[in-house]
Amino acid sequence: MDAPRLAAPVTGAVTRFLGGAGLLLRGLGLYVRSPGLMLLGIVPALITGALFVALFATLLYFVDDLAALVTPFADDWAETWRSLIRLAAGLAVVGLAGLLGVLTFTAVTLAVGDPFYEKISERVEDRLGGTPGAVDVPFWASLRRSILDSLRLVAISALVGVPLFVAGFIPVVGQTVVPVVGALVGGWFLALELVGAPFYRRGMRLPERRSLLRADRPTTLGFGVAVFLCFLIPLGAVLVMPAAVAGATLLARRSLGQSFVEEG
């Protein structure tokens, strides 16, 4: 199925970026008005979150050893310079792990909680007038496609993350510019993952949704970066994940030129 080509809005990029971030807030509003889905929406994220917190805590415990492992060339340096380069290496390791952790957390949580998040997305679409062009996709086929597309996105983000990891060694730039670029990259891939359900519901795969979201990149980045930053807050991923699914449904409908304003 070919994705329709939509012209990007004529408003400024900053306005669209903020509008994209606002979709997360609107998604939160839609989600909290469905009390029956709130608990179910949190459970998958809670399970996955516990696993990822344990993994990240383990990483922090061994980060000094990892920093030394990736900087063997500094073994004979003066202590001050060796400490500085390994501090930068440790920060780079944690930054790369954070970027990949957020993306893989989303992929795993969407897979674990697919029935719950599908129901949240459907409920949002029902409130907005239904799903134009919906197709009947068997559950297992949808899950298989979702997992394959998520693996592809994580692999691509890992390839992008390696240069960011290397750039993290650059003094000042590695601690200022790189985190910003990381948030933008992470936000883009997060948005691509989260909009999967409403696009699958219309029989559209990763290439179609990537093309449509690219047509209004500032809005997509605004939404994705807002979710990314929320996911970096302790327990933020667990609490925000269901609202992010609802907001992503709004983003998908917006990118398709369909109403994303609640009826009535």
Tab-separated table of C-alpha atoms in Angstrom:
chain	number	residue	atom	x	y	z
A	1	MET	CA	0.000	0.000	0.000
A	2	ASP	CA	1.486	3.319	-1.074
A	3	ALA	CA	1.602	6.051	1.531
A	4	PRO	CA	-0.132	9.286	0.538
A	5	ARG	CA	2.150	12.274	0.214
A	6	LEU	CA	1.042	15.128	2.445
A	7	ALA	CA	2.408	18.629	2.282
A	8	ALA	CA	4.070	19.811	5.477
A	9	PRO	CA	2.178	22.540	7.386
A	10	VAL	CA	3.186	26.109	6.609
A	11	THR	CA	3.675	27.124	10.242
A	12	GLY	CA	7.181	27.560	11.634
A	13	ALA	CA	9.330	24.611	12.641
A	14	VAL	CA	9.446	25.690	16.291
A	15	THR	CA	5.655	25.980	16.438
A	16	ARG	CA	5.271	22.525	14.909
A	17	PHE	CA	7.875	21.089	17.287
A	18	LEU	CA	5.956	22.436	20.284
A	19	GLY	CA	2.710	21.196	18.748
A	20	GLY	CA	4.220	17.730	18.504
A	21	ALA	CA	5.172	17.845	22.189
A	22	GLY	CA	1.602	18.931	22.915
A	23	LEU	CA	0.313	15.704	21.344
A	24	LEU	CA	1.830	13.808	24.265
A	25	LEU	CA	-0.134	15.965	26.709
A	26	ARG	CA	-3.303	15.448	24.685
A	27	GLY	CA	-2.631	11.729	24.637
A	28	LEU	CA	-2.321	11.809	28.416
A	29	GLY	CA	-5.673	13.571	28.662
A	30	LEU	CA	-7.373	10.993	26.447
A	31	TYR	CA	-5.789	8.130	28.338
A	32	VAL	CA	-6.688	9.240	31.866
A	33	ARG	CA	-10.335	9.553	30.810
A	34	SER	CA	-10.393	5.769	30.315
A	35	PRO	CA	-9.923	4.485	33.901
A	36	GLY	CA	-10.495	0.889	32.871
A	37	LEU	CA	-7.420	0.987	30.632
A	38	MET	CA	-5.114	2.869	32.974
A	39	LEU	CA	-3.985	-0.056	35.115
A	40	LEU	CA	-3.726	-2.454	32.171
A	41	GLY	CA	-1.635	0.107	30.306
A	42	ILE	CA	0.867	0.430	33.137
A	43	VAL	CA	1.337	-3.287	33.883
A	44	PRO	CA	3.431	-4.194	30.759
A	45	ALA	CA	5.629	-1.113	31.207
A	46	LEU	CA	6.045	-1.929	34.900
A	47	ILE	CA	7.256	-5.455	34.122
A	48	THR	CA	9.683	-4.311	31.435
A	49	GLY	CA	10.744	-1.308	33.510
A	50	ALA	CA	11.806	-3.490	36.446
A	51	LEU	CA	14.034	-5.532	34.127
A	52	PHE	CA	15.618	-2.478	32.503
A	53	VAL	CA	16.230	-0.719	35.833
A	54	ALA	CA	18.109	-3.791	37.028
A	55	LEU	CA	20.179	-3.870	33.831
A	56	PHE	CA	20.957	-0.151	34.002
A	57	ALA	CA	21.924	-0.391	37.684
A	58	THR	CA	24.326	-3.193	36.757
A	59	LEU	CA	25.809	-1.013	34.022
A	60	LEU	CA	26.361	1.870	36.461
A	61	TYR	CA	28.048	-0.500	38.907
A	62	PHE	CA	30.564	-1.616	36.264
A	63	VAL	CA	30.844	1.678	34.344
A	64	ASP	CA	34.358	2.427	35.649
A	65	ASP	CA	35.580	-0.964	34.457
A	66	LEU	CA	33.919	-0.450	31.073
A	67	ALA	CA	35.453	3.017	30.743
A	68	ALA	CA	38.898	1.515	31.385
A	69	LEU	CA	38.173	-1.283	28.923
A	70	VAL	CA	37.449	1.109	26.034
A	71	THR	CA	40.408	3.408	26.815
A	72	PRO	CA	43.435	1.084	27.063
A	73	PHE	CA	45.537	3.738	25.344
A	74	ALA	CA	45.272	5.895	28.491
A	75	ASP	CA	46.825	3.331	30.838
A	76	ASP	CA	50.199	5.066	30.815
A	77	TRP	CA	48.884	8.644	30.898
A	78	ALA	CA	49.265	10.954	33.878
A	79	GLU	CA	46.571	10.290	36.460
A	80	THR	CA	44.736	13.591	35.846
A	81	TRP	CA	44.415	13.087	32.074
A	82	ARG	CA	43.628	9.397	32.481
A	83	SER	CA	40.822	10.234	34.905
A	84	LEU	CA	39.413	12.895	32.579
A	85	ILE	CA	39.368	10.675	29.497
A	86	ARG	CA	37.807	7.831	31.450
A	87	LEU	CA	35.188	10.150	32.916
A	88	ALA	CA	34.303	11.164	29.349
A	89	ALA	CA	34.291	7.483	28.347
A	90	GLY	CA	32.008	6.600	31.256
A	91	LEU	CA	29.590	9.362	30.329
A	92	ALA	CA	29.652	8.200	26.700
A	93	VAL	CA	28.931	4.604	27.737
A	94	VAL	CA	26.029	5.710	29.924
A	95	GLY	CA	24.714	7.994	27.166
A	96	LEU	CA	24.810	5.254	24.539
A	97	ALA	CA	23.202	2.812	26.963
A	98	GLY	CA	20.499	5.366	27.743
A	99	LEU	CA	19.726	5.932	24.064
A	100	LEU	CA	19.571	2.230	23.234
A	101	GLY	CA	17.835	1.458	26.526
A	102	VAL	CA	14.968	3.841	25.844
A	103	LEU	CA	14.469	2.449	22.334
A	104	THR	CA	14.714	-1.209	23.315
A	105	PHE	CA	12.488	-0.587	26.342
A	106	THR	CA	9.823	0.765	24.002
A	107	ALA	CA	10.198	-2.145	21.570
A	108	VAL	CA	10.025	-4.774	24.323
A	109	THR	CA	7.150	-3.077	26.151
A	110	LEU	CA	5.103	-2.724	22.961
A	111	ALA	CA	5.651	-6.421	22.256
A	112	VAL	CA	4.781	-7.525	25.813
A	113	GLY	CA	1.775	-5.243	26.083
A	114	ASP	CA	0.608	-5.378	22.473
A	115	PRO	CA	-3.038	-6.300	23.280
A	116	PHE	CA	-3.280	-3.564	25.937
A	117	TYR	CA	-1.709	-0.821	23.847
A	118	GLU	CA	-3.705	-1.863	20.785
A	119	LYS	CA	-6.860	-1.418	22.853
A	120	ILE	CA	-5.728	2.037	24.042
A	121	SER	CA	-4.973	3.083	20.465
A	122	GLU	CA	-8.316	1.753	19.230
A	123	ARG	CA	-10.182	3.551	22.020
A	124	VAL	CA	-8.500	6.825	21.050
A	125	GLU	CA	-9.426	6.330	17.391
A	126	ASP	CA	-13.029	5.533	18.319
A	127	ARG	CA	-13.252	8.838	20.165
A	128	LEU	CA	-11.923	10.607	17.074
A	129	GLY	CA	-14.443	9.094	14.669
A	130	GLY	CA	-13.072	5.604	13.980
A	131	THR	CA	-10.307	4.244	11.756
A	132	PRO	CA	-10.632	5.150	8.056
A	133	GLY	CA	-9.167	2.462	5.822
A	134	ALA	CA	-8.930	-0.144	8.584
A	135	VAL	CA	-7.942	-3.654	7.545
A	136	ASP	CA	-8.311	-6.932	9.392
A	137	VAL	CA	-4.831	-7.984	10.521
A	138	PRO	CA	-4.530	-11.258	12.517
A	139	PHE	CA	-3.017	-10.768	15.971
A	140	TRP	CA	0.022	-13.005	15.443
A	141	ALA	CA	0.782	-11.498	12.045
A	142	SER	CA	0.575	-8.006	13.530
A	143	LEU	CA	2.798	-8.979	16.460
A	144	ARG	CA	5.373	-10.581	14.152
A	145	ARG	CA	5.524	-7.501	11.937
A	146	SER	CA	5.763	-5.230	14.975
A	147	ILE	CA	8.688	-7.190	16.409
A	148	LEU	CA	10.540	-7.308	13.078
A	149	ASP	CA	10.092	-3.576	12.482
A	150	SER	CA	11.150	-2.809	16.064
A	151	LEU	CA	14.296	-4.921	15.678
A	152	ARG	CA	15.088	-3.074	12.470
A	153	LEU	CA	14.670	0.299	14.157
A	154	VAL	CA	16.806	-0.704	17.134
A	155	ALA	CA	19.547	-1.976	14.789
A	156	ILE	CA	19.538	1.283	12.825
A	157	SER	CA	19.579	3.349	16.025
A	158	ALA	CA	22.540	1.279	17.270
A	159	LEU	CA	24.447	2.131	14.089
A	160	VAL	CA	23.648	5.819	14.629
A	161	GLY	CA	24.532	5.519	18.315
A	162	VAL	CA	28.114	4.336	17.658
A	163	PRO	CA	29.246	7.677	16.118
A	164	LEU	CA	27.517	9.490	18.984
A	165	PHE	CA	29.400	7.254	21.419
A	166	VAL	CA	32.712	8.169	19.770
A	167	ALA	CA	31.769	11.871	19.718
A	168	GLY	CA	31.114	11.637	23.434
A	169	PHE	CA	34.903	11.588	23.973
A	170	ILE	CA	35.246	15.104	22.529
A	171	PRO	CA	35.647	17.614	25.380
A	172	VAL	CA	32.679	20.001	25.827
A	173	VAL	CA	31.017	18.885	22.568
A	174	GLY	CA	30.598	15.375	23.934
A	175	GLN	CA	28.814	16.671	27.015
A	176	THR	CA	26.677	19.379	25.351
A	177	VAL	CA	25.994	18.889	21.633
A	178	VAL	CA	26.008	15.078	21.669
A	179	PRO	CA	23.214	14.721	24.294
A	180	VAL	CA	21.021	17.082	22.250
A	181	VAL	CA	21.666	15.146	19.055
A	182	GLY	CA	21.053	11.924	20.981
A	183	ALA	CA	17.672	13.198	22.178
A	184	LEU	CA	16.692	14.156	18.618
A	185	VAL	CA	17.806	10.798	17.202
A	186	GLY	CA	16.156	8.900	20.043
A	187	GLY	CA	12.983	10.961	19.690
A	188	TRP	CA	12.737	10.227	15.974
A	189	PHE	CA	13.088	6.469	16.414
A	190	LEU	CA	10.718	6.478	19.403
A	191	ALA	CA	8.042	8.201	17.332
A	192	LEU	CA	8.515	5.656	14.533
A	193	GLU	CA	8.058	2.802	17.004
A	194	LEU	CA	5.081	4.239	18.866
A	195	VAL	CA	2.963	4.980	15.782
A	196	GLY	CA	3.182	1.348	14.693
A	197	ALA	CA	-0.264	0.261	15.965
A	198	PRO	CA	-2.418	2.836	14.117
A	199	PHE	CA	-0.454	2.295	10.906
A	200	TYR	CA	-0.676	-1.507	11.128
A	201	ARG	CA	-4.416	-1.073	11.649
A	202	ARG	CA	-4.497	0.519	8.192
A	203	GLY	CA	-2.268	-2.140	6.630
A	204	MET	CA	0.754	0.192	6.472
A	205	ARG	CA	4.302	-0.868	7.327
A	206	LEU	CA	7.476	0.880	8.440
A	207	PRO	CA	8.411	2.479	5.060
A	208	GLU	CA	4.975	4.131	4.787
A	209	ARG	CA	4.974	5.553	8.296
A	210	ARG	CA	8.565	6.739	7.970
A	211	SER	CA	7.671	8.582	4.760
A	212	LEU	CA	4.596	10.215	6.288
A	213	LEU	CA	6.308	11.290	9.497
A	214	ARG	CA	9.233	12.692	7.531
A	215	ALA	CA	6.803	15.034	5.714
A	216	ASP	CA	6.374	16.943	8.980
A	217	ARG	CA	9.604	16.160	10.791
A	218	PRO	CA	9.399	19.024	13.369
A	219	THR	CA	6.049	17.766	14.713
A	220	THR	CA	7.333	14.199	14.834
A	221	LEU	CA	10.503	15.286	16.622
A	222	GLY	CA	8.536	17.411	19.086
A	223	PHE	CA	6.444	14.418	20.082
A	224	GLY	CA	9.344	11.959	20.081
A	225	VAL	CA	11.738	14.164	22.062
A	226	ALA	CA	9.036	14.886	24.668
A	227	VAL	CA	8.511	11.137	25.131
A	228	PHE	CA	12.267	10.494	25.139
A	229	LEU	CA	12.878	13.034	27.916
A	230	CYS	CA	9.990	11.653	29.968
A	231	PHE	CA	11.438	8.167	29.610
A	232	LEU	CA	14.743	9.368	31.097
A	233	ILE	CA	13.000	10.326	34.351
A	234	PRO	CA	12.966	7.516	36.943
A	235	LEU	CA	9.679	5.595	36.496
A	236	GLY	CA	8.801	8.024	33.710
A	237	ALA	CA	8.752	5.293	31.074
A	238	VAL	CA	6.370	3.184	33.147
A	239	LEU	CA	3.927	6.022	33.805
A	240	VAL	CA	4.138	7.750	30.415
A	241	MET	CA	4.148	4.726	28.087
A	242	PRO	CA	0.338	4.354	27.815
A	243	ALA	CA	-0.093	8.099	27.270
A	244	ALA	CA	2.673	7.965	24.643
A	245	VAL	CA	0.697	5.267	22.784
A	246	ALA	CA	-2.397	7.493	22.867
A	247	GLY	CA	-0.388	10.529	21.723
A	248	ALA	CA	1.219	8.489	18.951
A	249	THR	CA	-2.258	7.646	17.670
A	250	LEU	CA	-2.948	11.372	17.410
A	251	LEU	CA	0.362	11.860	15.600
A	252	ALA	CA	-0.466	9.074	13.144
A	253	ARG	CA	-3.887	10.534	12.358
A	254	ARG	CA	-2.351	13.982	11.931
A	255	SER	CA	0.276	12.644	9.515
A	256	LEU	CA	-2.467	10.887	7.518
A	257	GLY	CA	-4.552	14.050	7.255
A	258	GLN	CA	-7.326	12.574	9.408
A	259	SER	CA	-9.135	14.270	12.251
A	260	PHE	CA	-7.243	14.225	15.529
A	261	VAL	CA	-9.760	16.401	17.399
A	262	GLU	CA	-12.129	14.564	19.738
A	263	GLU	CA	-15.724	14.483	18.499
A	264	GLY	CA	-18.539	15.974	20.536
